[in-house]
Coordinates of C-alpha atoms and ligand atoms in Angstrom, one line a residue:
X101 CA -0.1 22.8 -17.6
X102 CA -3.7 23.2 -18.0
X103 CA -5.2 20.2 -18.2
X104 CA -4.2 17.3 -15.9
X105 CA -6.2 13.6 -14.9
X106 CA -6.3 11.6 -12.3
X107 CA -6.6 7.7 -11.7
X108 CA -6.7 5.3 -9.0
X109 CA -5.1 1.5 -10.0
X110 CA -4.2 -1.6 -8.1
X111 CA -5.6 -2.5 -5.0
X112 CA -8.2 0.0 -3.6
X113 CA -6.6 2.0 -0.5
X114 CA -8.9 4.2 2.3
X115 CA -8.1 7.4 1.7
X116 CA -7.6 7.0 -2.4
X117 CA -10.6 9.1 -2.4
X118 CA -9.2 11.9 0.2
X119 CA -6.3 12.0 -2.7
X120 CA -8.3 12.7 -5.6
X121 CA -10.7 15.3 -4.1
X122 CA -7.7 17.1 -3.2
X123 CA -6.2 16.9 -7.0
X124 CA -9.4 18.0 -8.3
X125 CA -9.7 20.8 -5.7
X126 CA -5.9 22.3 -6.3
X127 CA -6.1 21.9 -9.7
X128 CA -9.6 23.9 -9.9
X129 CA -8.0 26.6 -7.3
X130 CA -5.1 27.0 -9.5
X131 CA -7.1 27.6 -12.6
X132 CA -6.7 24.1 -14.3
X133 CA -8.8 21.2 -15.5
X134 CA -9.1 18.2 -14.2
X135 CA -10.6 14.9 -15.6
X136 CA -10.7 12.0 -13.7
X137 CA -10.0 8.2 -15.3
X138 CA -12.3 5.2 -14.3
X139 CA -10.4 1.5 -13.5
X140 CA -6.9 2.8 -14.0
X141 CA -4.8 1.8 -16.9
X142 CA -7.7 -0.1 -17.8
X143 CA -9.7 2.9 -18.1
X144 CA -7.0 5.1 -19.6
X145 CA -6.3 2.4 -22.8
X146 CA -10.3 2.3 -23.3
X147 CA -10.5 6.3 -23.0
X148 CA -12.7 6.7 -20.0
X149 CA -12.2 9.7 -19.3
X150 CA -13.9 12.3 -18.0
X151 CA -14.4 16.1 -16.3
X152 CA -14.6 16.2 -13.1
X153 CA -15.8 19.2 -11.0
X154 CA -15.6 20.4 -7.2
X155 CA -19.4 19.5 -6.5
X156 CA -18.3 16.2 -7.9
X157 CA -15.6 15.5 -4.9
X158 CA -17.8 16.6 -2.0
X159 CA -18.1 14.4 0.6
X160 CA -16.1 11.6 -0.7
X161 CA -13.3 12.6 2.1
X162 CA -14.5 10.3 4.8
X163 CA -15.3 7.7 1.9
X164 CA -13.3 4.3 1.4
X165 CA -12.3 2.7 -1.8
X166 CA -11.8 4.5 -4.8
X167 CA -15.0 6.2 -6.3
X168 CA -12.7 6.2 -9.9
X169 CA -12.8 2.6 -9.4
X170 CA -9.6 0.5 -9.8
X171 CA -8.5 -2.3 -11.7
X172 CA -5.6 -4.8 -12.1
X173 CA -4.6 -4.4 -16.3
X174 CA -1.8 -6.2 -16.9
X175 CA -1.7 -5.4 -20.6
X176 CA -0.5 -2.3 -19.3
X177 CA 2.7 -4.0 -18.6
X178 CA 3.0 -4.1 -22.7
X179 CA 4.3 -1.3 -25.3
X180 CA 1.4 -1.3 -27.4
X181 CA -1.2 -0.6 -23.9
X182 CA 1.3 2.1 -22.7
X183 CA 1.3 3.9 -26.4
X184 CA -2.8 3.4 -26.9
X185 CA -3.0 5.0 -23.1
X186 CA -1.2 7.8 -24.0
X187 CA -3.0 8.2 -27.4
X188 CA -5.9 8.6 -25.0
X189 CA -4.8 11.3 -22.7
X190 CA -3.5 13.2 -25.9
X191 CA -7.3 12.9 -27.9
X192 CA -8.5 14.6 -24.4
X193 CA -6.0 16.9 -24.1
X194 CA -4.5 15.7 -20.9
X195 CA -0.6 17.2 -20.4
X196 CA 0.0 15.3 -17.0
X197 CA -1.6 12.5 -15.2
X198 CA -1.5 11.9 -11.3
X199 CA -1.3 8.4 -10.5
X200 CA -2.5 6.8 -7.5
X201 CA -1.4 2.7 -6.4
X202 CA 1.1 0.6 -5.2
X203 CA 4.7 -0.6 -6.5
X204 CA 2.4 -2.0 -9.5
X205 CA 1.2 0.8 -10.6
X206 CA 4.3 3.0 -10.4
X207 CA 6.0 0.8 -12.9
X208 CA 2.8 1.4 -15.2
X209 CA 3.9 5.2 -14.2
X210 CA 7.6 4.8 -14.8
X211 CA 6.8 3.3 -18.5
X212 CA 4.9 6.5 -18.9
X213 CA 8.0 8.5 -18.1
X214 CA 10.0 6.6 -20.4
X215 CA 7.7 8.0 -23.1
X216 CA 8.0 11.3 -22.5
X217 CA 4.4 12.2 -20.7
X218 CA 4.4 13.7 -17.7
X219 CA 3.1 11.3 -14.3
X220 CA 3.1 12.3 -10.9
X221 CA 3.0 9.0 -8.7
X222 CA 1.1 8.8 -5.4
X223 CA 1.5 5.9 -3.2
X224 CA -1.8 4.5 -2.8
X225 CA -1.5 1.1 -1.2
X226 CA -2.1 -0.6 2.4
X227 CA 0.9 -2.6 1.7
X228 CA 3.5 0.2 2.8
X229 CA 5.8 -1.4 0.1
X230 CA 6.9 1.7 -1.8
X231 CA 10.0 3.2 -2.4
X232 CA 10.3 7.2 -2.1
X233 CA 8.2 7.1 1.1
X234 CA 8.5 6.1 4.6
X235 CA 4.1 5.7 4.4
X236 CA 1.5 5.1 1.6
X237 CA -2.1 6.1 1.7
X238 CA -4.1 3.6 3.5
X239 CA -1.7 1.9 5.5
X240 CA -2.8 3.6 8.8
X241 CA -6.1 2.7 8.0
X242 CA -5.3 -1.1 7.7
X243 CA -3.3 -1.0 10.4
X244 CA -5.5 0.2 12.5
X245 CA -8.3 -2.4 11.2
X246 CA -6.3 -5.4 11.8
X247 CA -5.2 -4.3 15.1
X248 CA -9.3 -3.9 16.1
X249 CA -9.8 -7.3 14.5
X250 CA -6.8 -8.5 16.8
X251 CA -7.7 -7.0 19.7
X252 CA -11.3 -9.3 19.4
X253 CA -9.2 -12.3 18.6
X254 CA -7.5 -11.9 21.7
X255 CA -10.8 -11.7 23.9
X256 CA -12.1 -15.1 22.7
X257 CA -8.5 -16.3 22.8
X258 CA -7.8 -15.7 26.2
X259 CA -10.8 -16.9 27.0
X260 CA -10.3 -20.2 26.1
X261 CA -6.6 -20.7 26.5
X262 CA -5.9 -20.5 22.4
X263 CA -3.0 -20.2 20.1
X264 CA -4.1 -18.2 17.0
X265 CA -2.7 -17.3 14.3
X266 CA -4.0 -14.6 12.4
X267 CA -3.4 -13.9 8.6
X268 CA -2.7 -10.4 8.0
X269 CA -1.9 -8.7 4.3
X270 CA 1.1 -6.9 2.8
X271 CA 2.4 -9.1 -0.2
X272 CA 6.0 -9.5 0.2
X273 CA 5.8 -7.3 3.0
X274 CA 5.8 -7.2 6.8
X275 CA 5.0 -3.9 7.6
X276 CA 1.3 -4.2 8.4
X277 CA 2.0 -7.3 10.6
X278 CA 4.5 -5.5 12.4
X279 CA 2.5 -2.7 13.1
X280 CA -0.7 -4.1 14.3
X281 CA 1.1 -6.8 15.7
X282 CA 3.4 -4.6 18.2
X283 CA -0.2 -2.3 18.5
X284 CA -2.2 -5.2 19.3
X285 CA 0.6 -6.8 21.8
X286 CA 1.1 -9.8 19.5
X287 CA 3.2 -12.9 20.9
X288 CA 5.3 -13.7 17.7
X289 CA 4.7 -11.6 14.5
X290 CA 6.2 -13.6 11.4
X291 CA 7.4 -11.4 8.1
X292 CA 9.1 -12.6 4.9
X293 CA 12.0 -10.2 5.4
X294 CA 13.0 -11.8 8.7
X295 CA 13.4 -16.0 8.8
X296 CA 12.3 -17.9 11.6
X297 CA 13.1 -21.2 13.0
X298 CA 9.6 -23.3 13.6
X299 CA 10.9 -25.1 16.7
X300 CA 11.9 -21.7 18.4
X301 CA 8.4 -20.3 17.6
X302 CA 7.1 -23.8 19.1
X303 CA 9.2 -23.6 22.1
X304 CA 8.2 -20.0 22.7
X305 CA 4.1 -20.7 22.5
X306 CA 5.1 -23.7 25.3
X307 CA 6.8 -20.7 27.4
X308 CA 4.2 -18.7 26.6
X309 CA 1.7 -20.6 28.6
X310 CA 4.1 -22.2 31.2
X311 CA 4.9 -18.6 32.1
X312 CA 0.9 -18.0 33.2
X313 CA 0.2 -16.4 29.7
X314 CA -3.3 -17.5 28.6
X315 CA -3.1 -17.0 24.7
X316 CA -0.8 -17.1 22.4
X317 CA -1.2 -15.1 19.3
X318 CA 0.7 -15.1 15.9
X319 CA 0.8 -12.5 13.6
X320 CA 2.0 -13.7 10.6
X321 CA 2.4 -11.9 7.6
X322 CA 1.0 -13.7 4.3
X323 CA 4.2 -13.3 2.2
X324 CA 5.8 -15.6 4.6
X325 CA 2.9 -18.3 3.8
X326 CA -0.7 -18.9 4.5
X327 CA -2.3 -19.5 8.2
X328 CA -3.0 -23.3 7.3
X329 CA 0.4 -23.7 6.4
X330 CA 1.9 -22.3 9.0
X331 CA -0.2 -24.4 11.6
X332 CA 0.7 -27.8 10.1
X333 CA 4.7 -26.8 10.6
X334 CA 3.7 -25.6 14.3
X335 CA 1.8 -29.1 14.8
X336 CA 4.2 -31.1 12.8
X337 CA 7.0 -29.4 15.4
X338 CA 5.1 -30.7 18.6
X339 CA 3.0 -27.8 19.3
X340 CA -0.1 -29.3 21.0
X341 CA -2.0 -26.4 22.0
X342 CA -5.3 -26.0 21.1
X343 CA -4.9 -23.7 17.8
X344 CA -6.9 -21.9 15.2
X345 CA -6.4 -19.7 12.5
X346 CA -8.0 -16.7 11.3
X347 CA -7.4 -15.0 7.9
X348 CA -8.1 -11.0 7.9
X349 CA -8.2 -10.6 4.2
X350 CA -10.2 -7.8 2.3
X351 CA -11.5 -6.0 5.5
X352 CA -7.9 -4.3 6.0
X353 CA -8.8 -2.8 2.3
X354 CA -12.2 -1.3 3.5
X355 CA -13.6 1.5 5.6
X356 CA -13.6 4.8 6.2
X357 CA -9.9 6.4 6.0
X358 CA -8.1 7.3 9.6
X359 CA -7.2 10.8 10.1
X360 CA -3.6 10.6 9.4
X361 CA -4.4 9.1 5.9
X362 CA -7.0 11.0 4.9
X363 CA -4.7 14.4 6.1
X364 CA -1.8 12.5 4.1
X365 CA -3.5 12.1 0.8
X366 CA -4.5 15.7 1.2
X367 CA -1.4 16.8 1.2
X368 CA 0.1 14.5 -1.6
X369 CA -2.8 15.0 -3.6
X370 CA -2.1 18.9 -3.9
X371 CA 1.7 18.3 -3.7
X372 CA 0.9 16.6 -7.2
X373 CA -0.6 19.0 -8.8
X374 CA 1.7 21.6 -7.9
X375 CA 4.0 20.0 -9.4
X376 CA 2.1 19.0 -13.0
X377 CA 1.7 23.2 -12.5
X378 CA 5.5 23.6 -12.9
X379 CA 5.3 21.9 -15.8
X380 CA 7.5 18.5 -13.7
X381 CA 6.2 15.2 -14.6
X382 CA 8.5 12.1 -13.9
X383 CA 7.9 12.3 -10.1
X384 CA 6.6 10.3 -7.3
X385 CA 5.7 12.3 -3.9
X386 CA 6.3 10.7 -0.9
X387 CA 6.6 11.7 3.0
X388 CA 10.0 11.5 4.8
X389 CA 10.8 12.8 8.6
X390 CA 7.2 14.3 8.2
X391 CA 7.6 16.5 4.9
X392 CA 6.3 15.6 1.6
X393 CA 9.2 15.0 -0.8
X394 CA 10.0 14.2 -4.7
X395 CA 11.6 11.2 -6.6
X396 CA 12.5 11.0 -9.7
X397 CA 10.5 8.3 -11.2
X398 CA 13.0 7.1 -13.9
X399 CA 16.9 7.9 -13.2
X400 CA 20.1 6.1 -11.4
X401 CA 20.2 5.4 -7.9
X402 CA 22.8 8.2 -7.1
X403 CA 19.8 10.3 -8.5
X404 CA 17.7 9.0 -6.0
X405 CA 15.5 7.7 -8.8
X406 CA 12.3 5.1 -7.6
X407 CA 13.2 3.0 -11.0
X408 CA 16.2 2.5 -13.9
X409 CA 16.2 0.4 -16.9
X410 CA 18.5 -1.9 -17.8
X411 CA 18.0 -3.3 -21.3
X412 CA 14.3 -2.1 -21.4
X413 CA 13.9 -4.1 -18.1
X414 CA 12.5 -2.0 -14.6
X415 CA 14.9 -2.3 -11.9
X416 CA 13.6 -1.5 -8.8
X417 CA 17.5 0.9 -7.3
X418 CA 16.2 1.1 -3.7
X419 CA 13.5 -1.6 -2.7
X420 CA 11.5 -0.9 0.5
X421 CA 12.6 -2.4 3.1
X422 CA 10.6 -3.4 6.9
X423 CA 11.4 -1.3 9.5
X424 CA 12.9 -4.3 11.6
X425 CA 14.2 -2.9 14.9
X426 CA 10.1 -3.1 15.4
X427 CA 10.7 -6.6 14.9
X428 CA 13.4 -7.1 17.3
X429 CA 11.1 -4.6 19.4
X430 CA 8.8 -7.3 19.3
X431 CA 11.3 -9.5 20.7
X432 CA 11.9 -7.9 24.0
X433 CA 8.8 -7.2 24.4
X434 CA 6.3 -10.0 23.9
X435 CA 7.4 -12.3 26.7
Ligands
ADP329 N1 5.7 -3.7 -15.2 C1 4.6 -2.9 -15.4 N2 4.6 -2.1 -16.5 C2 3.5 -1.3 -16.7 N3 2.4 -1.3 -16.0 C3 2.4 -2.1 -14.9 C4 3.5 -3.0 -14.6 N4 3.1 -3.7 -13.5 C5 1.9 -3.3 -13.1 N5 1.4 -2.4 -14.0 C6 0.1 -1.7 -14.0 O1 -0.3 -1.3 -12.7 C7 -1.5 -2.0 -12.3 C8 -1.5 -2.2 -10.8 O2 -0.5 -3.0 -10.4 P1 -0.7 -4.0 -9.2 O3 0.6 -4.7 -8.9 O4 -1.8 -4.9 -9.5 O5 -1.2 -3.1 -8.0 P2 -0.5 -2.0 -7.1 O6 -0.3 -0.8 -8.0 O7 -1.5 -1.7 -6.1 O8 0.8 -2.6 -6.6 C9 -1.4 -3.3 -13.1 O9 -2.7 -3.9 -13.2 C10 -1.0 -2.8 -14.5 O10 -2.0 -2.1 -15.1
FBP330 O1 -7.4 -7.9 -4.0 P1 -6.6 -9.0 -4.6 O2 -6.5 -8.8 -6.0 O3 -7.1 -10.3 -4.1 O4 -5.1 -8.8 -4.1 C1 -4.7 -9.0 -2.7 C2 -3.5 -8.2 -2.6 O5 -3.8 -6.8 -2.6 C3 -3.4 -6.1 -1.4 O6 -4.5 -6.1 -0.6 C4 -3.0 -4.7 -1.8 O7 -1.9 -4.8 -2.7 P2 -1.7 -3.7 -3.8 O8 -1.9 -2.3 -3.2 O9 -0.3 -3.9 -4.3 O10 -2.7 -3.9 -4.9 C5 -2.2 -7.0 -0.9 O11 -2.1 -6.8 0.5 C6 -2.8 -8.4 -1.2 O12 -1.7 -9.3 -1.3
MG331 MG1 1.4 -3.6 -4.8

């Protein structure tokens, strides 16, 4: 291929820029073009599209957010946005596109596939909640932010004998509450892949503070539900500590990227456009035991494909899963 573009779509991720300075800068090293797509699909369907040059990357590595901007375009989800996209690339003489998002925006890739254009997928989401890769770009960055913002929770909390539950992001999954909450030495770290029983989590705060701790803090994933509802169940179950609630939100999708993601998205990002090189499309990259690795985008399960269809409807053959024995981890260790 000679000419390729890149995008950013779905939620913003840190380290989304690292990615796309490092398509732009492979693709120029290996003698290709490379136009870069503002707002995603959104972007793509409305043709804004546009060349993008070395000088044009510098000094975005160390940048959060996404300087292609991002966007949430759900008439992408529909034939007739997929076929205008495409007419789009096609007027600007785009072979292969790299896409970077979350699970969202890999369908959006997968319908691509489907239609014969050539998409390289990049997981680009603090969510962790992609299949083909045991890490997406940004989650060490959020982790790491809501683990600082629980670490200051847990000053004024022990100082004043609290029970706090703090709100962090993921969707429908756990993984960033898992991961700052084991980092941050959380008490009870609640994920919708794992039930939990309200009296047990009661009768543990009680424990808790009987056994000379002097806070008690909850991370609680919000695909289980949100921090207000969760403290009328604890109340409702006879807690009677004193207990607030703190909700993260957007600041685990800001900031300047942490190493690992930034050396991550590096790596993908080139991995990508070596592959649009070869002339593969149909791909998502991801990162398994430490080396990059390739999944079919659109295939059967034995294939190891991300996606199949079954009567024009996306099946999702693997879906991520939470790394529980951290939650059991959690377990033996929190007391
Ligand atoms: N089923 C789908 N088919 C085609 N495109 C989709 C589909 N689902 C999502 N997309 C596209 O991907 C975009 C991002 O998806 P979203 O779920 O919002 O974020 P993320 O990619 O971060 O998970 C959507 O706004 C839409 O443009
Ligand atoms: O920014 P919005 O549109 O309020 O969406 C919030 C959602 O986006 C996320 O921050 C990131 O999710 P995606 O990467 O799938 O977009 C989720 O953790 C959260 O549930
Ligand atoms: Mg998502």
């Amino acid at each position: 291929m000679k000419r390729i573009a890149v995008l950013t779509s779905g939620g913003d991720a840190p380290g989304m820029n690292a990615a796309i300075r490092a398509v732009v800068r492979k693709a120029i090293y290996e003698g290709m073009e490379v136009f870069g797509i503002n707002y995603g699909y959104a972007g793509m369907v409305a043709g804004d599209i546009f060349p993008l040059a070395s000088r044009g990357v510098g000094g975005k590595i160390s940048q959060g957010g996404t300087f292609l901007y991002s966007a949430r375009f759900p008439e992408f989800a529909e034939l007739e946005g997929q076929l205008a996209g495409i007419e789009q690339l096609k007027k600007h003489g785009i072979e292969g596109v790299v896409v970077i998002g979350g699970d969202g925006s890999y369908h959006g890739a997968m319908r691509l596939t489907e239609h014969g254009f050539p998409a390289i997928g990049l997981p680009g989401t603090i969510d962790n909640d992609i299949v083909g890769t045991d890490y997406t770009i940004g989650f060490d960055t959020a982790v790491t932010t809501a683990l600082e913002a629980i670490d200051k929770i847990r000053d004024t909390s022990s100082s004043h004998k609290r029970t706090f539950i703090v709100e962090v992001m993921g969707r429908h999954a756990g993984d960033i509450a898992l991961w700052a909450g084991i980092g941050a030495g959380a008490d009870e770290i609640l994920i919708p892949e794992q039930d939990f029983d309200v009296n047990e989590l009661v009768a543990s705060i009680k424990n808790g503070y009987k056994n000379g701790k002097n806070h008690n803090i909850i991370v609680l994933a919000e695909g289980v539900m949100t921090g207000a509802e969760l403290a009328e169940k604890i109340k409702a179950a006879g807690d009677d500590s004193d207990l607030r609630v703190s909700t993260l939100g957007h600041i685990q999708r800001g900031g300047t990227p942490t190493a690992r993601d930034r050396v991550l998205a590096s790596w993908m990002g080139a991995r990508a456009v070596e592959l649009l090189k070869e002339g593969r499309g149909g791909l998502a990259v991801g990162i398994h035991n430490e080396k990059l690795v390739e999944s079919p985008i659109l295939g059967t399960a034995e294939e190891g494909a991300l996606f199949s269809l079954d009567n024009g409807k996306i099946v999702v053959n693997n879906p991520h899963k939470a790394n529980l024995d951290l939650y059991k981890l959690n377990k033996e260790i929190s007391s």
